[in-house]
PDB file of C-alpha atoms in Angstrom:
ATOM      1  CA  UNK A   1       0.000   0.000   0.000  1.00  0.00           C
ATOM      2  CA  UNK A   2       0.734   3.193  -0.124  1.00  0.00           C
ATOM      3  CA  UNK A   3       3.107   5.002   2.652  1.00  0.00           C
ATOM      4  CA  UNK A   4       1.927   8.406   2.361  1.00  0.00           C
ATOM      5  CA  UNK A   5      -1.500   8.901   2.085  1.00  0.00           C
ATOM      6  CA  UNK A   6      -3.762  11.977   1.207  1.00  0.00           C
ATOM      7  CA  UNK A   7      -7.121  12.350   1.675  1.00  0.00           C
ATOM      8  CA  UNK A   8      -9.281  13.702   0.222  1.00  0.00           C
ATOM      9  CA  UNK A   9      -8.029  13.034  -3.324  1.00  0.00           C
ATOM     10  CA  UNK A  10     -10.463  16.071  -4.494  1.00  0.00           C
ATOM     11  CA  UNK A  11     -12.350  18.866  -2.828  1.00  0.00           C
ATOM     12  CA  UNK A  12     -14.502  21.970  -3.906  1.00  0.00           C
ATOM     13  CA  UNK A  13     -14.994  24.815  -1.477  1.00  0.00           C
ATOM     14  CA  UNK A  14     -16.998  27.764  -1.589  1.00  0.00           C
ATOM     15  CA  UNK A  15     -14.538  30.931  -1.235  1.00  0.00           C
ATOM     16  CA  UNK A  16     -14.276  31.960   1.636  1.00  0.00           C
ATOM     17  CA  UNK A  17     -15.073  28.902   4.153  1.00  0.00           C
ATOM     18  CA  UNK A  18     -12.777  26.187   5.795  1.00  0.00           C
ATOM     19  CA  UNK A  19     -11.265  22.980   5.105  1.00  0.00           C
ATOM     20  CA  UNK A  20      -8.467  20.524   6.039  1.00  0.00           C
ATOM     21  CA  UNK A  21      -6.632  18.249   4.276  1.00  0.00           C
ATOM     22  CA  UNK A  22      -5.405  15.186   5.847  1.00  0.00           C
ATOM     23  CA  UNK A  23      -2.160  13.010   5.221  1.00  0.00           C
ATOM     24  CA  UNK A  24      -1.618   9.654   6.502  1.00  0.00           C
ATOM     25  CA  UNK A  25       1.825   7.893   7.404  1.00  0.00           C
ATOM     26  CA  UNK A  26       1.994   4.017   7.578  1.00  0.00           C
ATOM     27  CA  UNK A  27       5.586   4.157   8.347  1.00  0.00           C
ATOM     28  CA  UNK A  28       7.622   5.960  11.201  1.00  0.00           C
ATOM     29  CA  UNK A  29       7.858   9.632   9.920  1.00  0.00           C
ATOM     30  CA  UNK A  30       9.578  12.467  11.887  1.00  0.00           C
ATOM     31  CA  UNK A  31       9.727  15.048   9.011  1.00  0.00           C
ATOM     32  CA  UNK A  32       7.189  16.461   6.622  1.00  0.00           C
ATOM     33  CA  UNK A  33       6.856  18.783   3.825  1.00  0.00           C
ATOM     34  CA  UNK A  34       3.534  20.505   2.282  1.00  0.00           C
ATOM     35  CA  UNK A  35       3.565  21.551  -0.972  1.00  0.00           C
ATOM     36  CA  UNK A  36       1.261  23.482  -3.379  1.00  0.00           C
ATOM     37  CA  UNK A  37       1.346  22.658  -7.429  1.00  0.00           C
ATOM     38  CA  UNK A  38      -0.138  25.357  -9.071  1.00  0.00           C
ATOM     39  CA  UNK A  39      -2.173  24.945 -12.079  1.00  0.00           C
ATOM     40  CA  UNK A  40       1.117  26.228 -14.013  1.00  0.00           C
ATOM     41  CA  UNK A  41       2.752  23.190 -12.212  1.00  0.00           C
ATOM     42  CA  UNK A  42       5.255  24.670 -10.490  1.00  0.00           C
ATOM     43  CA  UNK A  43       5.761  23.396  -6.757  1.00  0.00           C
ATOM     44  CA  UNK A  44       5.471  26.001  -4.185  1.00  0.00           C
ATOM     45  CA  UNK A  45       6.983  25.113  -0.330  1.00  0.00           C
ATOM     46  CA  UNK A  46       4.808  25.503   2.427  1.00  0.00           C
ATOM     47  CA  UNK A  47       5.637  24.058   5.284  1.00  0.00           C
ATOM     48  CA  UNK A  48       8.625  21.870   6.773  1.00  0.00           C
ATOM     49  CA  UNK A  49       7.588  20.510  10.092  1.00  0.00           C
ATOM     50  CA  UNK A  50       9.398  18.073  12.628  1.00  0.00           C
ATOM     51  CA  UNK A  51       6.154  17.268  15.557  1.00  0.00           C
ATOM     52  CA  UNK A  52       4.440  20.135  16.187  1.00  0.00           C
ATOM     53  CA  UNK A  53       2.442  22.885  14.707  1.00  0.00           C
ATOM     54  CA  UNK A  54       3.458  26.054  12.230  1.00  0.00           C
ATOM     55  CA  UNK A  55       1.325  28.749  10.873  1.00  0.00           C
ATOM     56  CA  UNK A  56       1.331  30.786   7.786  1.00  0.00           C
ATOM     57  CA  UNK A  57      -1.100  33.366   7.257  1.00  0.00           C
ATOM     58  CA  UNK A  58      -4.236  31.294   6.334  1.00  0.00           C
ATOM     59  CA  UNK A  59      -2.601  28.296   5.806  1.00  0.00           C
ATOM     60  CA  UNK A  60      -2.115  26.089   9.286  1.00  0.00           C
ATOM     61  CA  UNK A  61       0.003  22.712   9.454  1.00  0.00           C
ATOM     62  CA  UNK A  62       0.266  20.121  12.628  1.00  0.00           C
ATOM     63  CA  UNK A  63       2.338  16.963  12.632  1.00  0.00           C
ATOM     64  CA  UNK A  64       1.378  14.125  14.714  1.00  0.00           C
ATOM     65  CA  UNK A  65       4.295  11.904  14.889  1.00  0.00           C
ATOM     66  CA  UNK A  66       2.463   9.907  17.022  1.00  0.00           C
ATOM     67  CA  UNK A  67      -0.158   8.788  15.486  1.00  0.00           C
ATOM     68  CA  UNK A  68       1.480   9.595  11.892  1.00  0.00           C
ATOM     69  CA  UNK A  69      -0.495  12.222  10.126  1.00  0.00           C
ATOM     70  CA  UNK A  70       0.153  15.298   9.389  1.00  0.00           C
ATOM     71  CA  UNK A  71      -2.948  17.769   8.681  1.00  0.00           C
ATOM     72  CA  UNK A  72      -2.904  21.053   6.428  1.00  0.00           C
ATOM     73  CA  UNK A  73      -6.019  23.598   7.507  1.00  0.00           C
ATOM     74  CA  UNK A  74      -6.439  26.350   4.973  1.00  0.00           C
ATOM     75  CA  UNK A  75      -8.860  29.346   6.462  1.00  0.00           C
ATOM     76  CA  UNK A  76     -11.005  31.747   4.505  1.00  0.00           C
ATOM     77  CA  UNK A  77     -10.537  29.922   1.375  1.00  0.00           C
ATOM     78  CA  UNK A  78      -9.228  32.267  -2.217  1.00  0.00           C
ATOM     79  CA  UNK A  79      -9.710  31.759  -5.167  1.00  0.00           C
ATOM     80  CA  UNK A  80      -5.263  31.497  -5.562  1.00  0.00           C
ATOM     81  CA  UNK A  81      -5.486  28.624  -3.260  1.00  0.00           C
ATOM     82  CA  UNK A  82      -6.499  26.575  -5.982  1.00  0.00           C
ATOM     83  CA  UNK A  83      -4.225  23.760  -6.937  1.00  0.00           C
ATOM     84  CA  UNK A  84      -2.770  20.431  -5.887  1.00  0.00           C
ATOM     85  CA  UNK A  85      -1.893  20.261  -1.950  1.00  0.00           C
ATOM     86  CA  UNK A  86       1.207  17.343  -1.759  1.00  0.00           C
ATOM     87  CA  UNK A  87       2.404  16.051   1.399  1.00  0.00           C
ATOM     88  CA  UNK A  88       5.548  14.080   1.384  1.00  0.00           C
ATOM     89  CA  UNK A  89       7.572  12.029   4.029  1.00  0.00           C
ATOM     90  CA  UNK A  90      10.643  13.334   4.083  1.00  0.00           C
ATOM     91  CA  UNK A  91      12.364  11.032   7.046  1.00  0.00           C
ATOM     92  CA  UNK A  92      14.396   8.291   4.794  1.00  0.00           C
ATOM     93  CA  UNK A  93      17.745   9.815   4.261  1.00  0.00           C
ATOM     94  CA  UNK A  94      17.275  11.808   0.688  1.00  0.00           C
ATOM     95  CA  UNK A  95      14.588   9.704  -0.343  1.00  0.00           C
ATOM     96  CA  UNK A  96      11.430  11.999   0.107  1.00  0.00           C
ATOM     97  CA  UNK A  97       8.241  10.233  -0.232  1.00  0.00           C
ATOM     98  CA  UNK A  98       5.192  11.987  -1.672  1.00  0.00           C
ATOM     99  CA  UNK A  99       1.525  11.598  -1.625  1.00  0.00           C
ATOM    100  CA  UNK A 100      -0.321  11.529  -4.353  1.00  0.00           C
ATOM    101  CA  UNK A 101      -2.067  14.702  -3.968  1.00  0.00           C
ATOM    102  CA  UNK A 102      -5.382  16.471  -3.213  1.00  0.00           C
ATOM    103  CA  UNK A 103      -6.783  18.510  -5.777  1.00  0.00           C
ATOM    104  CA  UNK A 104      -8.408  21.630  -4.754  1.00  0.00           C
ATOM    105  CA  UNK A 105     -11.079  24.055  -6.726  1.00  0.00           C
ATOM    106  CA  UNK A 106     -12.251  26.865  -4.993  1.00  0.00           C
ATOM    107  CA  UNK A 107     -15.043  28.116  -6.514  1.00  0.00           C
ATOM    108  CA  UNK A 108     -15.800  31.671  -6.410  1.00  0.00           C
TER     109      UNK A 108
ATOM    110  CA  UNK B   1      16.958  32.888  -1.268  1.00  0.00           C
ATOM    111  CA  UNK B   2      17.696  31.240  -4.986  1.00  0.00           C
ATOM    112  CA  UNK B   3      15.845  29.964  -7.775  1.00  0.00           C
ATOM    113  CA  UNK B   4      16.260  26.635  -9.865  1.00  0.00           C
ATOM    114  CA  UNK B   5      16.180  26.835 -13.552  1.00  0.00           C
ATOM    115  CA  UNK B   6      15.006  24.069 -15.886  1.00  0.00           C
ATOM    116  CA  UNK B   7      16.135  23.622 -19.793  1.00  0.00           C
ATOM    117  CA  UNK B   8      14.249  23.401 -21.527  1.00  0.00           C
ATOM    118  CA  UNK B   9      10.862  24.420 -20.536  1.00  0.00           C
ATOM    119  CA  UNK B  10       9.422  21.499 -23.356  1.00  0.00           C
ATOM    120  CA  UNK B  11      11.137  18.620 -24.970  1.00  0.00           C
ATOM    121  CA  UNK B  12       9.720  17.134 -27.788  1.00  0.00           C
ATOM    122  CA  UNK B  13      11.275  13.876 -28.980  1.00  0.00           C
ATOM    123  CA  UNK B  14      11.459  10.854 -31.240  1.00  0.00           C
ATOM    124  CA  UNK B  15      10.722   7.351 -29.570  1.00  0.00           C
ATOM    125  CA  UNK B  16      14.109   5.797 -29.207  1.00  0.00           C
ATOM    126  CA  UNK B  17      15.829   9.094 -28.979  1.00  0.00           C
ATOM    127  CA  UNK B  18      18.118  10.490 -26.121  1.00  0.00           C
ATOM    128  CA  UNK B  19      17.228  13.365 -24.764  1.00  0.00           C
ATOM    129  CA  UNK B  20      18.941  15.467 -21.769  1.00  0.00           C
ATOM    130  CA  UNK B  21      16.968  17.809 -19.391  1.00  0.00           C
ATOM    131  CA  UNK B  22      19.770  20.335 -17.352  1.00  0.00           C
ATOM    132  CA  UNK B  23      18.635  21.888 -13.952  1.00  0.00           C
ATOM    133  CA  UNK B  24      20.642  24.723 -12.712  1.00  0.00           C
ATOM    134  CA  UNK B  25      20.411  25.976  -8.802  1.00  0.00           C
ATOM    135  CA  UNK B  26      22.417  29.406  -7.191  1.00  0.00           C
ATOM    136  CA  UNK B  27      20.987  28.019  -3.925  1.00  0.00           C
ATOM    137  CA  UNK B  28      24.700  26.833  -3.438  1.00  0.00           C
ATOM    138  CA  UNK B  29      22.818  23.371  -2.221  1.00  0.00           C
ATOM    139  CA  UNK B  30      25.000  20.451  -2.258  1.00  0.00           C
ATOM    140  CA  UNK B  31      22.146  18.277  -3.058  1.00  0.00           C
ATOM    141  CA  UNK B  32      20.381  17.714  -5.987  1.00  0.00           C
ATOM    142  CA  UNK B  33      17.576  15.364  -7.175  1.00  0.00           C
ATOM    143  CA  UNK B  34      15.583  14.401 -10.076  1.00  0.00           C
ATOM    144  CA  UNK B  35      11.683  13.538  -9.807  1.00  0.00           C
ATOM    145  CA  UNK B  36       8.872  12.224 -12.717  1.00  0.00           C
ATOM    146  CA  UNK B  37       5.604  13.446 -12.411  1.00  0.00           C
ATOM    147  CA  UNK B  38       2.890  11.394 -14.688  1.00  0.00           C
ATOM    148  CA  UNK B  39       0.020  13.114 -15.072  1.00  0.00           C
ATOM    149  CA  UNK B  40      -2.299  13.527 -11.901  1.00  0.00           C
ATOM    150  CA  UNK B  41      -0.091  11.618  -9.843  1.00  0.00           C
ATOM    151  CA  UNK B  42       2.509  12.250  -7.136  1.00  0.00           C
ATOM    152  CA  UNK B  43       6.232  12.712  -7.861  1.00  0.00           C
ATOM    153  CA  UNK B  44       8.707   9.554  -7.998  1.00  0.00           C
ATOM    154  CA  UNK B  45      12.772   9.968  -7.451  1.00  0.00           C
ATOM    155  CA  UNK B  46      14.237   8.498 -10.109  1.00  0.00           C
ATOM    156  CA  UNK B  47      18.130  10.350  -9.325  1.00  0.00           C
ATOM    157  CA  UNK B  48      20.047  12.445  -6.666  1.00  0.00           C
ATOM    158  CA  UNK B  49      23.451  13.417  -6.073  1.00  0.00           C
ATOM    159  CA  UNK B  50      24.163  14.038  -2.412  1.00  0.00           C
ATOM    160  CA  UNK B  51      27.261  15.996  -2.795  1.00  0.00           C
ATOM    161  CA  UNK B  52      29.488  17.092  -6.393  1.00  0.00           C
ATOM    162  CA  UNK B  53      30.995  14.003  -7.084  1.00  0.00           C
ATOM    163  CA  UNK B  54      27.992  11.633  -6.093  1.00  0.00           C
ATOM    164  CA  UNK B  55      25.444  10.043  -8.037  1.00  0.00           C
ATOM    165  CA  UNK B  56      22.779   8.036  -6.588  1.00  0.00           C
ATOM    166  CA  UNK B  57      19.674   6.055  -8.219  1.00  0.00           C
ATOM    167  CA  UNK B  58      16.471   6.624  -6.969  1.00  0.00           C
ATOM    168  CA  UNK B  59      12.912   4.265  -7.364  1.00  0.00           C
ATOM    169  CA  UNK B  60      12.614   5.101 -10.719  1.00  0.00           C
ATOM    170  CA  UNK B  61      16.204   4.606 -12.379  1.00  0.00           C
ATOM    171  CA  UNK B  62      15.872   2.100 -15.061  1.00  0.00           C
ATOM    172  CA  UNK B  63      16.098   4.268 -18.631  1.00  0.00           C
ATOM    173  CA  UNK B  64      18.304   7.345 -16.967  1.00  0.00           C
ATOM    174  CA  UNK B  65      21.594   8.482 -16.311  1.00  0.00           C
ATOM    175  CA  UNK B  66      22.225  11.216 -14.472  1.00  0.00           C
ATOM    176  CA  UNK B  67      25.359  13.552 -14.226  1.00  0.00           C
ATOM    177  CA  UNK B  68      26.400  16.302 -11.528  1.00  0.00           C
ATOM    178  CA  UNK B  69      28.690  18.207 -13.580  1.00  0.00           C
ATOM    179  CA  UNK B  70      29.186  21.055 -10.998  1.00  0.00           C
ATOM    180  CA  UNK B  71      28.067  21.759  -7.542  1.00  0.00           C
ATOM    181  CA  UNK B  72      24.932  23.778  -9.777  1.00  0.00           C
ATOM    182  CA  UNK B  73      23.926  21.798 -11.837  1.00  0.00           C
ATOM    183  CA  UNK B  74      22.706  18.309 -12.588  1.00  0.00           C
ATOM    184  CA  UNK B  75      21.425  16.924 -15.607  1.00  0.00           C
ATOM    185  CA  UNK B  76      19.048  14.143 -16.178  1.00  0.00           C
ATOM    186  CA  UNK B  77      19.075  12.355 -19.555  1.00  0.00           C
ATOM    187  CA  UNK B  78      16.198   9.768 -21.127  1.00  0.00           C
ATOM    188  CA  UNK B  79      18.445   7.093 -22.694  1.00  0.00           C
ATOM    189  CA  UNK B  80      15.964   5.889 -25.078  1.00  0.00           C
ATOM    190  CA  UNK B  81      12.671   7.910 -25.420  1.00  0.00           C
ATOM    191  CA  UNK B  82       9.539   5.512 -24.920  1.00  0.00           C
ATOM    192  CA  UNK B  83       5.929   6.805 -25.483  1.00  0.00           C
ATOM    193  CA  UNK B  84       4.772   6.060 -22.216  1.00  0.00           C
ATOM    194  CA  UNK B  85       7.628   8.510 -20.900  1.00  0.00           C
ATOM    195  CA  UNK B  86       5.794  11.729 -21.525  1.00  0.00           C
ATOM    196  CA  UNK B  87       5.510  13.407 -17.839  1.00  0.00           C
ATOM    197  CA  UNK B  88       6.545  16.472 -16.170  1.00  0.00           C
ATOM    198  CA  UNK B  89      10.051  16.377 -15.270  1.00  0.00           C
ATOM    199  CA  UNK B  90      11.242  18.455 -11.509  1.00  0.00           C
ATOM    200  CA  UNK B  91      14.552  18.942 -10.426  1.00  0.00           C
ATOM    201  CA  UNK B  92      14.727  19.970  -6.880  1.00  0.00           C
ATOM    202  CA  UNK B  93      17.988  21.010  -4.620  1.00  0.00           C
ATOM    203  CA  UNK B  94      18.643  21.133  -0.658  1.00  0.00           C
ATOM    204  CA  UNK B  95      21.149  21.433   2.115  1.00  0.00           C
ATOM    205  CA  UNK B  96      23.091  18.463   3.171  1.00  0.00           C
ATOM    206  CA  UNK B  97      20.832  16.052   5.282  1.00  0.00           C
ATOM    207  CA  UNK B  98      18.659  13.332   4.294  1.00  0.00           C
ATOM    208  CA  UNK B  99      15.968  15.199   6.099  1.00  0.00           C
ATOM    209  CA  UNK B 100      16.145  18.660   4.515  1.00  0.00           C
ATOM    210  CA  UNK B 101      13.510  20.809   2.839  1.00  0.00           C
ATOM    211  CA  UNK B 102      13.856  20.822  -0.829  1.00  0.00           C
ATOM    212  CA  UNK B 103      13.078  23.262  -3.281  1.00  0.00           C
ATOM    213  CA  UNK B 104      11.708  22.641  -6.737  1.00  0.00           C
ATOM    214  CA  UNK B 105      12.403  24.127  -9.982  1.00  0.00           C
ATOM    215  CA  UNK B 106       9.214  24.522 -12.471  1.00  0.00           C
ATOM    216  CA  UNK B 107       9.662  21.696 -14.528  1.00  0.00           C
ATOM    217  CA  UNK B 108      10.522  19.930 -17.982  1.00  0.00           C
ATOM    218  CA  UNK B 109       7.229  18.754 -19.708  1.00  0.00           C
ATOM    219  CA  UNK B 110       8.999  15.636 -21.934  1.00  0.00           C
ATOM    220  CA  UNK B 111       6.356  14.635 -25.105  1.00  0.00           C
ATOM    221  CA  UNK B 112       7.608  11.457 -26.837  1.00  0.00           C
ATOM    222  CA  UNK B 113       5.882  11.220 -30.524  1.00  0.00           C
TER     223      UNK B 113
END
């Protein structure tokens, strides 16, 4: 099965309302990346967490080592914040494991 | 900050050909990497270089070679263009540590007629 795994795998939300996006680990993970594709498909960072929680304006990431997920909460939705969210496991010495992606339309 | 450049931005080839995609980084990163994107899907390591002089294969090696001809650049070539090949191509660079945040460049989209 998969190691990294996103749900969901597509969402629609209304502008200006709340989601989160949710990435499960089946292996030990201690470091995780969040990424944004746009619809250009270039691959914007977002966050790079170790256990723990980091903010970013709208955008909110927590990392639960514990219980391996990692969750990405994006607040008053835009319409910009359209695109493909990646997580990626990024533990195994260089080899950075992604999910497979949720894609996200926000509809005006 | 940096930036990572990709050449070229599209690569049309022959099936059978070789092709070479370049990725440059002024990051000054001694780690490199190359990832395959298929359409709607996640990415998939196919070669990194940890420092200058070190070439490593990733998942997805079979049909590459790789060279890190300087500490900026690393190039990624198709050994023998196949149909089912045509993807998105991302070079990405980061600090020394198997755990480190990489950075993406935008991408070679590879079409194989």
């Amino acid at each position: 099965g998969d190691q990294v795994k996103q749900s969901p795998s597509a969402l629609s939300l209304q502008e200006g309302t709340n989601s989160a996006l949710r990435c499960n680990f089946s292996i030990a993970t201690t470091t995780v990346q969040w990424f944004l594709q746009n619809p250009r498909g270039s691959l914007m960072n977002l966050f790079y967490l170790v256990p723990g929680t980091k903010e970013n304006g709208r955008l909110k990431s927590t990392f639960n080592s514990k219980e391996s997920y990692s969750t990405l909460h994006i607040r008053d939705a835009q319409l910009e914040d359209s695109g493909t969210y990646f997580c990626a496991d990024d533990t195994n010495a260089y080899k950075v494991i992604f999910g497979k992606g949720t894609h996200l339309h926000v509809l005006p | 900050g940096g930036i990572i450049t990709q050449t070229p931005k599209f690569l049309i080839g022959q099936e059978g050909q070789k092709l070479t995609l370049k990725c440059q980084q002024n990051f000054n990163h001694d780690t490199m990497y190359w990832y395959r994107q298929d359409s709607g899907k996640g990415l998939r390591l196919i070669y990194y270089s940890i420092t200058e002089n070190d070439l490593q294969k990733g998942d997805l090696s079979e049909g590459y070679d790789a060279s890190r001809e300087k500490k900026s650049s690393f190039s990624l070539t198709v050994t023998s263009a196949q149909k089912n090949e045509m993807a998105v191509f991302l070079c990405a660079s980061s600090r020394l540590g198997g755990d480190a945040e990489q950075f993406f460049g935008p991408g070679t989209r590879l079409t194989v007629l």
